[in-house]
Short mmCIF file of C-alpha atoms and ligand atoms in Angstrom, two decimals:
data_model
loop_
_atom_site.label_atom_id
_atom_site.label_comp_id
_atom_site.label_asym_id
_atom_site.label_seq_id
_atom_site.Cartn_x
_atom_site.Cartn_y
_atom_site.Cartn_z
CA MET Q 1 0.00 0.00 0.00
CA ASN Q 2 1.26 3.43 -0.91
CA ASN Q 3 0.49 5.74 1.99
CA GLN Q 4 2.53 8.70 0.78
CA ILE Q 5 0.71 11.97 1.46
CA ARG Q 6 0.31 14.15 -1.62
CA ASN Q 7 -0.87 17.73 -2.14
CA ILE Q 8 -4.62 18.37 -2.38
CA LYS Q 9 -6.20 18.35 -5.85
CA GLY Q 10 -6.28 21.85 -7.33
CA THR Q 11 -3.28 23.07 -5.27
CA LYS Q 12 0.32 23.11 -6.40
CA ASP Q 13 3.88 23.30 -5.14
CA ILE Q 14 6.01 25.98 -6.71
CA LEU Q 15 9.50 24.67 -7.13
CA LEU Q 16 13.02 25.63 -8.18
CA GLN Q 17 13.16 27.80 -11.30
CA GLU Q 18 9.43 28.60 -11.14
CA THR Q 19 9.82 30.43 -7.84
CA LEU Q 20 12.02 32.94 -9.66
CA VAL Q 21 9.13 33.77 -11.96
CA TRP Q 22 6.84 34.28 -8.96
CA GLN Q 23 9.40 36.45 -7.20
CA PHE Q 24 9.85 38.50 -10.35
CA ILE Q 25 6.11 39.09 -10.83
CA GLU Q 26 5.52 39.96 -7.18
CA SER Q 27 8.42 42.39 -7.09
CA GLN Q 28 7.20 44.07 -10.28
CA VAL Q 29 3.68 44.43 -8.83
CA HIS Q 30 5.13 46.30 -5.85
CA LEU Q 31 7.22 48.62 -8.04
CA PHE Q 32 4.66 49.20 -10.78
CA PHE Q 33 1.61 49.76 -8.58
CA LYS Q 34 3.46 52.19 -6.35
CA GLN Q 35 4.20 54.28 -9.46
CA TYR Q 36 0.45 54.97 -9.61
CA GLY Q 37 0.33 55.93 -5.94
CA PHE Q 38 -1.08 52.67 -4.57
CA GLU Q 39 -0.34 51.39 -1.07
CA GLU Q 40 -0.34 47.76 -0.04
CA ILE Q 41 -3.10 46.25 2.11
CA ARG Q 42 -2.90 42.79 3.70
CA THR Q 43 -6.06 41.18 5.01
CA PRO Q 44 -6.52 37.90 6.93
CA ALA Q 45 -6.72 34.53 5.14
CA PHE Q 46 -10.20 33.86 6.50
CA GLU Q 47 -13.22 35.97 7.32
CA ASN Q 48 -16.73 35.72 8.65
CA THR Q 49 -18.73 33.72 6.06
CA ASN Q 50 -21.45 36.39 6.01
CA LEU Q 51 -19.04 38.92 4.53
CA PHE Q 52 -18.86 36.94 1.29
CA ILE Q 53 -22.56 36.05 1.21
CA ARG Q 54 -23.47 39.73 1.57
CA SER Q 55 -20.94 41.07 -0.93
CA ILE Q 56 -20.40 38.46 -3.66
CA GLY Q 57 -24.05 37.32 -3.51
CA GLU Q 58 -25.82 34.16 -2.39
CA GLN Q 59 -26.75 32.99 -5.90
CA THR Q 60 -23.27 33.35 -7.39
CA ASP Q 61 -21.18 30.29 -8.23
CA ILE Q 62 -18.55 31.32 -5.68
CA VAL Q 63 -20.91 31.56 -2.72
CA SER Q 64 -23.35 28.81 -3.68
CA LYS Q 65 -20.81 26.07 -4.31
CA GLU Q 66 -17.15 27.05 -4.21
CA MET Q 67 -16.35 28.38 -0.75
CA TYR Q 68 -14.22 26.55 1.79
CA SER Q 69 -16.33 27.21 4.87
CA TRP Q 70 -16.41 25.66 8.32
CA ILE Q 71 -17.63 26.25 11.82
CA ASP Q 72 -14.81 26.56 14.31
CA GLN Q 73 -14.67 25.29 17.90
CA GLY Q 74 -16.26 28.55 19.07
CA GLY Q 75 -19.24 28.15 16.74
CA ASN Q 76 -18.06 30.91 14.35
CA LYS Q 77 -18.95 30.52 10.66
CA LEU Q 78 -15.72 31.11 8.80
CA THR Q 79 -14.58 31.01 5.16
CA LEU Q 80 -11.19 31.00 3.47
CA LYS Q 81 -11.10 34.11 1.30
CA PRO Q 82 -12.34 33.33 -2.24
CA GLU Q 83 -11.49 36.90 -3.37
CA VAL Q 84 -10.09 40.08 -1.84
CA THR Q 85 -12.55 42.89 -2.69
CA ALA Q 86 -14.97 41.99 0.12
CA SER Q 87 -12.15 41.91 2.69
CA VAL Q 88 -10.80 45.27 1.52
CA ALA Q 89 -14.30 46.77 1.79
CA ARG Q 90 -14.63 45.34 5.31
CA ALA Q 91 -11.24 46.69 6.34
CA TYR Q 92 -12.02 50.09 4.78
CA ILE Q 93 -15.18 50.38 6.88
CA GLN Q 94 -13.68 48.89 10.04
CA HIS Q 95 -10.65 51.20 10.08
CA ASN Q 96 -12.56 54.29 8.98
CA LEU Q 97 -10.25 54.77 6.03
CA GLY Q 98 -12.77 57.02 4.28
CA LYS Q 99 -12.50 59.51 7.12
CA LYS Q 100 -8.70 59.47 7.03
CA PHE Q 101 -8.32 60.02 3.28
CA SER Q 102 -10.81 61.16 0.65
CA ILE Q 103 -9.38 58.61 -1.74
CA ASN Q 104 -7.87 55.23 -0.81
CA LYS Q 105 -5.78 53.49 -3.46
CA LEU Q 106 -4.94 50.01 -2.25
CA TYR Q 107 -3.20 47.02 -3.84
CA TYR Q 108 -2.66 43.44 -2.73
CA ILE Q 109 -1.03 40.12 -3.54
CA ASP Q 110 -2.91 37.29 -1.88
CA SER Q 111 -3.79 33.59 -1.88
CA LEU Q 112 -7.43 32.71 -2.53
CA PHE Q 113 -9.48 29.54 -2.29
CA ARG Q 114 -12.35 28.35 -4.47
CA ARG Q 115 -13.54 24.80 -4.83
CA GLU Q 116 -13.75 24.92 -8.63
CA ARG Q 117 -13.15 22.04 -11.04
CA PRO Q 118 -9.37 22.15 -11.54
CA GLN Q 119 -8.06 22.58 -15.08
CA LYS Q 120 -5.39 24.58 -16.93
CA GLY Q 121 -5.38 28.06 -15.37
CA ARG Q 122 -7.95 27.11 -12.73
CA TYR Q 123 -6.93 25.96 -9.25
CA ARG Q 124 -8.51 25.59 -5.85
CA GLN Q 125 -5.77 27.66 -4.26
CA PHE Q 126 -4.52 30.44 -6.51
CA LYS Q 127 -2.88 33.79 -6.14
CA GLN Q 128 -4.13 37.18 -7.25
CA PHE Q 129 -2.68 40.63 -7.38
CA GLY Q 130 -5.14 43.46 -7.63
CA ILE Q 131 -6.19 46.96 -6.68
CA GLU Q 132 -9.19 48.60 -5.08
CA VAL Q 133 -9.78 52.35 -5.20
CA VAL Q 134 -12.40 53.74 -2.85
CA GLY Q 135 -13.52 57.35 -3.10
CA SER Q 136 -13.86 58.44 -6.71
CA SER Q 137 -16.97 58.02 -8.85
CA PHE Q 138 -15.42 59.74 -11.86
CA PRO Q 139 -14.68 58.05 -15.20
CA GLU Q 140 -10.99 59.02 -14.99
CA GLN Q 141 -10.73 56.61 -12.07
CA ASP Q 142 -12.12 53.79 -14.21
CA ALA Q 143 -9.62 54.71 -16.92
CA GLU Q 144 -6.71 54.70 -14.46
CA VAL Q 145 -7.64 51.28 -13.07
CA ILE Q 146 -8.07 49.73 -16.51
CA SER Q 147 -4.92 51.30 -17.91
CA LEU Q 148 -2.85 50.18 -14.92
CA ALA Q 149 -3.90 46.57 -15.53
CA TYR Q 150 -3.36 46.82 -19.28
CA ASN Q 151 -0.02 48.60 -19.02
CA PHE Q 152 1.27 46.12 -16.46
CA TYR Q 153 0.75 43.22 -18.86
CA LYS Q 154 2.34 45.21 -21.68
CA PHE Q 155 5.28 46.07 -19.42
CA LEU Q 156 5.78 42.34 -18.76
CA GLY Q 157 5.94 41.77 -22.51
CA ILE Q 158 2.61 39.98 -22.95
CA LYS Q 159 1.24 40.25 -26.44
CA ASP Q 160 -2.29 39.59 -27.76
CA LEU Q 161 -4.06 41.44 -24.99
CA ARG Q 162 -7.80 41.70 -25.50
CA LEU Q 163 -9.52 44.24 -23.29
CA LYS Q 164 -13.25 43.61 -23.11
CA ILE Q 165 -15.44 46.24 -21.53
CA ASN Q 166 -19.11 46.83 -20.85
CA SER Q 167 -21.38 48.85 -18.60
CA ILE Q 168 -24.07 47.15 -16.56
CA GLY Q 169 -25.42 50.46 -15.21
CA SER Q 170 -27.16 50.86 -11.92
CA LYS Q 171 -28.90 48.15 -9.93
CA GLU Q 172 -32.27 49.26 -11.29
CA SER Q 173 -31.15 49.02 -14.90
CA ARG Q 174 -29.65 45.62 -14.22
CA SER Q 175 -32.94 44.42 -12.85
CA LEU Q 176 -34.82 45.79 -15.91
CA TYR Q 177 -32.32 44.04 -18.14
CA LYS Q 178 -32.63 40.81 -16.18
CA ASP Q 179 -36.37 40.81 -16.92
CA ALA Q 180 -35.80 41.57 -20.61
CA LEU Q 181 -33.22 38.79 -20.93
CA TYR Q 182 -35.50 36.38 -19.12
CA LYS Q 183 -38.37 37.21 -21.50
CA TYR Q 184 -36.07 36.81 -24.49
CA LEU Q 185 -34.73 33.43 -23.35
CA LEU Q 186 -37.99 31.92 -22.12
CA PRO Q 187 -39.15 30.68 -25.56
CA TYR Q 188 -35.77 28.87 -25.93
CA LYS Q 189 -35.98 27.35 -22.47
CA ASN Q 190 -36.20 23.73 -23.59
CA LYS Q 191 -33.23 24.13 -25.91
CA LEU Q 192 -30.97 25.42 -23.11
CA SER Q 193 -28.57 23.21 -21.13
CA THR Q 194 -29.72 22.04 -17.69
CA LEU Q 195 -27.35 24.52 -16.05
CA SER Q 196 -28.69 27.45 -18.08
CA GLN Q 197 -32.27 26.38 -17.39
CA LYS Q 198 -31.45 26.59 -13.69
CA ARG Q 199 -29.75 29.96 -14.17
CA LEU Q 200 -32.76 31.27 -16.09
CA LYS Q 201 -34.65 31.02 -12.84
CA THR Q 202 -31.94 32.18 -10.42
CA ASN Q 203 -29.73 34.59 -12.37
CA PRO Q 204 -30.25 34.77 -16.16
CA LEU Q 205 -27.27 37.14 -16.58
CA ARG Q 206 -24.94 34.21 -15.88
CA ILE Q 207 -26.19 32.51 -19.08
CA LEU Q 208 -24.35 35.23 -21.03
CA ASP Q 209 -21.07 33.55 -19.98
CA THR Q 210 -21.95 30.30 -21.74
CA LYS Q 211 -19.29 28.53 -23.80
CA ILE Q 212 -21.84 26.27 -25.53
CA ASP Q 213 -22.12 27.03 -29.27
CA PHE Q 214 -25.88 26.75 -29.70
CA GLU Q 215 -26.47 28.91 -26.61
CA ILE Q 216 -24.05 31.51 -27.97
CA GLU Q 217 -26.08 31.50 -31.17
CA ILE Q 218 -29.34 32.01 -29.28
CA LEU Q 219 -27.75 34.87 -27.35
CA ASN Q 220 -26.59 36.66 -30.51
CA GLN Q 221 -30.01 38.27 -30.89
CA ALA Q 222 -30.50 38.87 -27.15
CA PRO Q 223 -31.09 42.42 -25.87
CA HIS Q 224 -28.00 44.41 -24.89
CA ILE Q 225 -27.60 45.68 -21.36
CA LEU Q 226 -26.20 48.97 -22.71
CA ASP Q 227 -29.69 49.72 -24.09
CA TYR Q 228 -31.10 49.48 -20.56
CA ILE Q 229 -28.74 51.72 -18.65
CA ASN Q 230 -29.72 55.32 -17.85
CA LYS Q 231 -28.37 58.47 -19.53
CA GLU Q 232 -25.96 59.29 -16.72
CA ASP Q 233 -24.41 55.82 -16.73
CA ARG Q 234 -24.16 55.88 -20.52
CA GLU Q 235 -22.32 59.22 -20.34
CA HIS Q 236 -20.00 57.82 -17.70
CA PHE Q 237 -19.25 54.84 -19.92
CA ASP Q 238 -18.64 57.01 -23.01
CA LEU Q 239 -16.20 59.15 -21.03
CA VAL Q 240 -14.31 56.03 -19.89
CA LEU Q 241 -14.06 54.91 -23.52
CA ASN Q 242 -12.86 58.39 -24.60
CA LEU Q 243 -10.12 58.33 -21.99
CA LEU Q 244 -9.02 54.85 -23.10
CA ASP Q 245 -8.89 56.17 -26.66
CA SER Q 246 -6.62 59.01 -25.61
CA LEU Q 247 -4.40 56.52 -23.75
CA LYS Q 248 -4.29 54.49 -26.99
CA ILE Q 249 -5.69 51.43 -25.27
CA LYS Q 250 -7.73 49.31 -27.63
CA TYR Q 251 -10.92 47.74 -26.30
CA ILE Q 252 -13.83 45.65 -27.46
CA ILE Q 253 -17.29 46.48 -26.14
CA ASP Q 254 -18.64 43.08 -25.12
CA HIS Q 255 -22.39 43.10 -24.56
CA LYS Q 256 -22.20 39.71 -22.90
CA LEU Q 257 -19.69 40.74 -20.26
CA VAL Q 258 -21.56 41.06 -16.97
CA ARG Q 259 -19.09 39.37 -14.53
CA GLY Q 260 -20.07 36.71 -12.02
CA LEU Q 261 -20.13 38.65 -8.75
CA ASP Q 262 -23.17 40.59 -7.53
CA TYR Q 263 -21.50 43.78 -6.30
CA TYR Q 264 -20.73 45.27 -9.71
CA CYS Q 265 -22.34 48.31 -11.32
CA LYS Q 266 -21.50 50.55 -14.30
CA THR Q 267 -18.09 49.71 -15.82
CA VAL Q 268 -16.99 46.07 -15.92
CA PHE Q 269 -13.96 44.74 -17.80
CA GLU Q 270 -11.72 41.76 -18.42
CA ILE Q 271 -8.36 41.39 -20.12
CA GLN Q 272 -7.92 38.15 -22.02
CA ASN Q 273 -5.05 36.38 -23.69
CA ASN Q 274 -5.39 33.49 -26.13
CA LYS Q 275 -2.47 31.48 -24.72
CA LEU Q 276 -4.73 30.54 -21.81
CA GLY Q 277 -7.26 28.20 -23.44
CA SER Q 278 -10.78 28.16 -22.02
CA GLN Q 279 -9.81 30.04 -18.84
CA ASP Q 280 -8.76 33.02 -20.92
CA ALA Q 281 -9.27 35.88 -18.42
CA LEU Q 282 -5.97 37.27 -17.21
CA CYS Q 283 -7.85 39.66 -14.97
CA GLY Q 284 -11.28 41.06 -14.31
CA GLY Q 285 -12.83 43.93 -12.43
CA GLY Q 286 -15.24 46.78 -12.37
CA ARG Q 287 -17.11 49.37 -10.31
CA TYR Q 288 -18.87 48.51 -7.10
CA ASP Q 289 -20.35 51.82 -5.94
CA TYR Q 290 -22.88 50.29 -3.52
CA LEU Q 291 -20.82 47.64 -1.75
CA ILE Q 292 -19.37 49.77 1.05
CA GLU Q 293 -22.82 51.07 1.93
CA GLU Q 294 -24.36 47.59 1.75
CA LEU Q 295 -21.76 46.35 4.21
CA GLY Q 296 -22.70 49.10 6.66
CA GLY Q 297 -20.21 51.82 5.74
CA LYS Q 298 -20.82 55.40 4.67
CA PRO Q 299 -21.64 55.33 0.92
CA ALA Q 300 -18.41 55.42 -1.09
CA PRO Q 301 -17.91 54.72 -4.80
CA ALA Q 302 -15.25 52.15 -5.64
CA ILE Q 303 -13.59 50.30 -8.50
CA GLY Q 304 -10.90 47.64 -8.79
CA PHE Q 305 -9.62 44.56 -10.54
CA ALA Q 306 -7.86 41.33 -9.66
CA ALA Q 307 -5.54 39.17 -11.73
CA GLY Q 308 -4.52 35.53 -11.40
CA ILE Q 309 -0.76 35.01 -11.16
CA GLU Q 310 -0.91 31.37 -12.37
CA ARG Q 311 -2.64 32.59 -15.54
CA LEU Q 312 -0.14 35.39 -16.01
CA ILE Q 313 2.66 32.80 -15.86
CA LEU Q 314 0.93 30.74 -18.56
CA ALA Q 315 1.00 33.82 -20.77
CA LEU Q 316 4.65 34.74 -20.09
CA ASP Q 317 7.71 33.74 -22.08
CA LEU Q 318 9.60 31.72 -19.47
CA ASN Q 319 12.77 31.51 -21.56
CA ASP Q 320 13.40 35.16 -20.82
CA GLU Q 321 16.77 35.48 -19.08
CA LYS Q 322 15.28 37.40 -16.14
CA PHE Q 323 13.82 34.08 -15.01
CA ILE Q 324 17.14 32.30 -14.95
CA GLN Q 325 19.37 32.65 -11.92
CA SER Q 326 22.89 31.35 -12.47
CA PRO Q 327 25.65 31.74 -9.89
CA ASP Q 328 28.29 34.34 -10.57
CA VAL Q 329 30.93 32.18 -8.93
CA TYR Q 330 31.24 28.49 -8.10
CA ILE Q 331 34.12 27.70 -5.72
CA ILE Q 332 35.61 24.27 -6.19
CA SER Q 333 37.50 23.14 -3.10
CA LEU Q 334 39.57 20.00 -2.60
CA GLY Q 335 40.39 18.99 0.99
CA GLU Q 336 39.44 20.34 4.40
CA GLN Q 337 41.77 23.31 4.39
CA ALA Q 338 40.54 24.38 0.96
CA ILE Q 339 36.92 24.13 2.16
CA GLN Q 340 37.74 26.51 4.99
CA HIS Q 341 39.21 29.01 2.53
CA SER Q 342 36.26 28.62 0.16
CA LEU Q 343 33.79 29.62 2.88
CA VAL Q 344 35.79 32.73 3.77
CA ILE Q 345 36.25 33.77 0.13
CA ALA Q 346 32.54 33.19 -0.61
CA GLU Q 347 31.46 35.39 2.32
CA SER Q 348 33.78 38.16 1.21
CA LEU Q 349 32.57 38.06 -2.43
CA ARG Q 350 28.91 38.09 -1.37
CA LYS Q 351 29.43 40.96 1.04
CA ASN Q 352 31.80 43.13 -0.94
CA GLN Q 353 30.90 42.40 -4.56
CA ASN Q 354 27.21 41.41 -4.22
CA LEU Q 355 27.83 38.18 -6.08
CA ILE Q 356 25.88 34.91 -6.02
CA VAL Q 357 28.47 32.41 -4.80
CA ILE Q 358 28.12 28.63 -4.41
CA THR Q 359 30.55 26.55 -2.36
CA GLU Q 360 31.00 22.78 -2.32
CA MET Q 361 29.10 20.99 0.47
CA LEU Q 362 29.44 17.36 -0.57
CA ARG Q 363 33.26 16.97 -0.66
CA ARG Q 364 33.02 15.67 -4.22
CA SER Q 365 35.84 15.03 -6.67
CA LEU Q 366 37.21 17.78 -8.91
CA LYS Q 367 35.42 16.24 -11.88
CA ALA Q 368 32.06 16.10 -10.09
CA GLN Q 369 32.39 19.72 -8.90
CA ILE Q 370 33.21 20.96 -12.41
CA LYS Q 371 30.21 19.09 -13.71
CA ASP Q 372 28.00 20.77 -11.11
CA ALA Q 373 29.39 24.24 -11.94
CA ASN Q 374 28.52 23.59 -15.60
CA ARG Q 375 25.04 22.35 -14.72
CA LEU Q 376 24.37 25.56 -12.78
CA ASN Q 377 25.85 27.64 -15.60
CA ALA Q 378 28.25 29.49 -13.28
CA GLU Q 379 29.97 32.45 -14.89
CA TYR Q 380 33.25 31.95 -13.02
CA VAL Q 381 34.83 28.98 -11.26
CA ILE Q 382 37.40 29.44 -8.52
CA ILE Q 383 39.56 26.37 -7.86
CA ILE Q 384 41.37 25.80 -4.56
CA GLY Q 385 43.43 22.59 -4.46
CA GLU Q 386 46.63 21.49 -2.73
CA ASP Q 387 48.96 23.37 -5.09
CA GLU Q 388 46.93 26.55 -4.77
CA LEU Q 389 47.03 26.34 -0.97
CA LYS Q 390 50.80 25.93 -1.06
CA ASN Q 391 51.13 29.04 -3.26
CA GLN Q 392 48.47 31.03 -1.36
CA GLU Q 393 46.54 31.58 -4.58
CA VAL Q 394 43.48 30.36 -6.48
CA ILE Q 395 42.73 29.62 -10.12
CA ILE Q 396 39.90 31.74 -11.50
CA LYS Q 397 38.32 30.47 -14.69
CA ASN Q 398 35.97 32.50 -16.85
CA MET Q 399 33.61 29.77 -18.03
CA ASN Q 400 32.26 31.69 -21.05
CA LYS Q 401 35.68 32.63 -22.43
CA GLY Q 402 37.46 29.49 -21.26
CA GLU Q 403 40.38 31.65 -19.96
CA GLN Q 404 41.98 31.05 -16.60
CA ILE Q 405 44.38 32.93 -14.37
CA ALA Q 406 46.16 32.41 -10.99
CA ILE Q 407 45.30 35.13 -8.44
CA PRO Q 408 46.76 35.52 -4.89
CA PHE Q 409 44.29 35.09 -2.02
CA ASP Q 410 44.32 38.78 -1.11
CA LYS Q 411 43.61 39.92 -4.69
CA ILE Q 412 40.44 37.84 -5.28
CA ASN Q 413 38.08 40.63 -4.31
CA SER Q 414 39.69 43.20 -6.55
CA TYR Q 415 39.58 40.75 -9.49
CA PHE Q 416 35.77 40.91 -9.32
CA VAL Q 417 35.47 44.68 -9.02
CA LYS Q 418 33.49 45.71 -12.10
P1 HAM G 501 -12.62 37.20 -10.55
O1 HAM G 501 -13.01 37.41 -11.99
O2 HAM G 501 -13.37 36.19 -9.78
O3 HAM G 501 -12.73 38.62 -9.87
O4 HAM G 501 -11.09 36.83 -10.46
C1 HAM G 501 -10.11 37.67 -11.02
C2 HAM G 501 -9.02 36.85 -11.68
O5 HAM G 501 -8.50 35.89 -10.75
C3 HAM G 501 -9.46 36.01 -12.88
O6 HAM G 501 -9.49 36.80 -14.06
C4 HAM G 501 -8.36 34.97 -12.93
O7 HAM G 501 -7.20 35.49 -13.56
C5 HAM G 501 -8.07 34.73 -11.45
N1 HAM G 501 -8.80 33.54 -10.96
C6 HAM G 501 -10.07 33.48 -10.52
N2 HAM G 501 -10.38 32.21 -10.13
C7 HAM G 501 -9.28 31.47 -10.35
C8 HAM G 501 -8.94 30.08 -10.14
N3 HAM G 501 -9.81 29.22 -9.64
N4 HAM G 501 -7.69 29.66 -10.47
C9 HAM G 501 -6.79 30.54 -10.98
N5 HAM G 501 -7.04 31.85 -11.18
C10 HAM G 501 -8.27 32.31 -10.88
C11 HAM G 501 -12.46 38.86 -8.55
O8 HAM G 501 -11.88 38.10 -7.83
C12 HAM G 501 -12.82 40.26 -8.15
N6 HAM G 501 -12.54 40.38 -6.69
C13 HAM G 501 -12.03 41.27 -8.94
C14 HAM G 501 -12.29 42.68 -8.54
C15 HAM G 501 -11.50 43.45 -7.76
N7 HAM G 501 -13.34 43.41 -8.86
C16 HAM G 501 -13.24 44.59 -8.30
N8 HAM G 501 -12.13 44.62 -7.63
#
C-alpha cells in the first residue's frame, strides 16, 4: 500500500526555477503599482462567512458552491477568502479609512481559495494581485484602473491582450435588463442546457457567460444591457471609452460581459489572452459603488480589478533570461583546508561584490564539482586545491571565455570589481 501523502487536488507546489518567476512578478507588482500611488493592504486569510454572502451574492457560483467554509470550535462561521474585494471593503469600513483620506488606493497580492473544477489556469488555491480604489466616482478613475492593468501586462511583454469592456449600469437598470433577458430566453428554455435552465430562474445574466455554441447562437439576438442603462451611466461609460482612446488602449465592447459577482455596477472589464485556453481571463474587475454602503459603511464609490498570477505565468515567455538565476561564482575546493578558505572567500565576495556564490558541500571530486558548476551555468569557477594552498593563490576560470588565471588570495576581491 502506498500511503505517501500528496498535495490536495487543485493546489500546487512551486519549485526551483518557477519560484524565480513568482518572485519577479511579485516584485514588479510592488514597483509598478506604487508608481500609480497605490499602497499595499494585507487582510486575513479567513473571514466571517457572512461577509462573502453579503458582498459576492448568495446565488453566485462562488458563494453557492465554491467556498471553503467551516464552523470553528467557538461556533463561528468562517470562510477562506475566495477573493479580496470583500475583505478590503470590510477593512475600509472597520478602520474608517474614508475619514482618514478622501481617496484610498490600495493594492494586494494574496492567496485565494475556491472549490472549482481544476483545469489549466484554474486551481482551488490560486494567487491574485489586484487593486481597489475607494472614493472616486469619476470616469478618470475607471480609466486609471483599466490602464494600470493593461499597461502592467504590456510592461511584462505579454502580447495579444484583449480588453473587453461593458457597462451594466445601476442596480435598477440591471434588474430591468434581467427581466428583458429572461423574456427573451424563455421561448428557448427547452433548448438550453440544464445549467442554463437553472440559471434562467436564479440569475439569467450568468447565461451570457456560456461557452456552448448553440447557446451563444441564441444569445446573438438577445437584448444588450447597454440599451437598458440610464443616460448618466451611458455618459460615464462614453467618457471612460474616450479616456481609453486618448491613452491608446484598444478595447472591445462586449455586450455579454456582466461578470459573475453581484456587487458590480456601471463599468466592468476583463483582459484576455489566447495562450490561456478556455480560462482566458488574465484579470477582471469593475465598479462597485454600492458595496461599502451595503456592508454598513458610509456610501463610497469604488472600483478595482484582480488578476490571477498562475494565468499570467501561462501567458509569459519563461525563456526570458530574467527568469534564470545562475551563480556568478562556483568555488571548487579539494580537501578540508581548501573548504575553509572557500567559505571565507565566498562570504567576502557576497558581502563586498554582491555576487551569487556557491561553495562545495558534498566533498566531491574535482570532476564532479566541475560538472556541477557547468550544470548551474556558473559564470566563473574558482579552484582551490593542494597546489593553490601551497602558493596562497586560487585559479579563476571565466567559463564563457574558457580563460583562466592564478590570483593571490588577497587579490580575489579586486579581481571581481566591475
Ligand atoms: P474574478 O473574476 O473572480 O474577480 O477573479 C479575477 C481573476 O482571478 C481572474 O481573471 C483569474 O485570472 C483569477 N482567478 C479566478 N479564479 C481562479 C482560479 N480558480 N484559479 C486561478 N485563477 C483564478 C475577482 O476576484 C474580483 N474580486 C475582482 C475585482 C476586484 N473586482 C473589483 N475589484
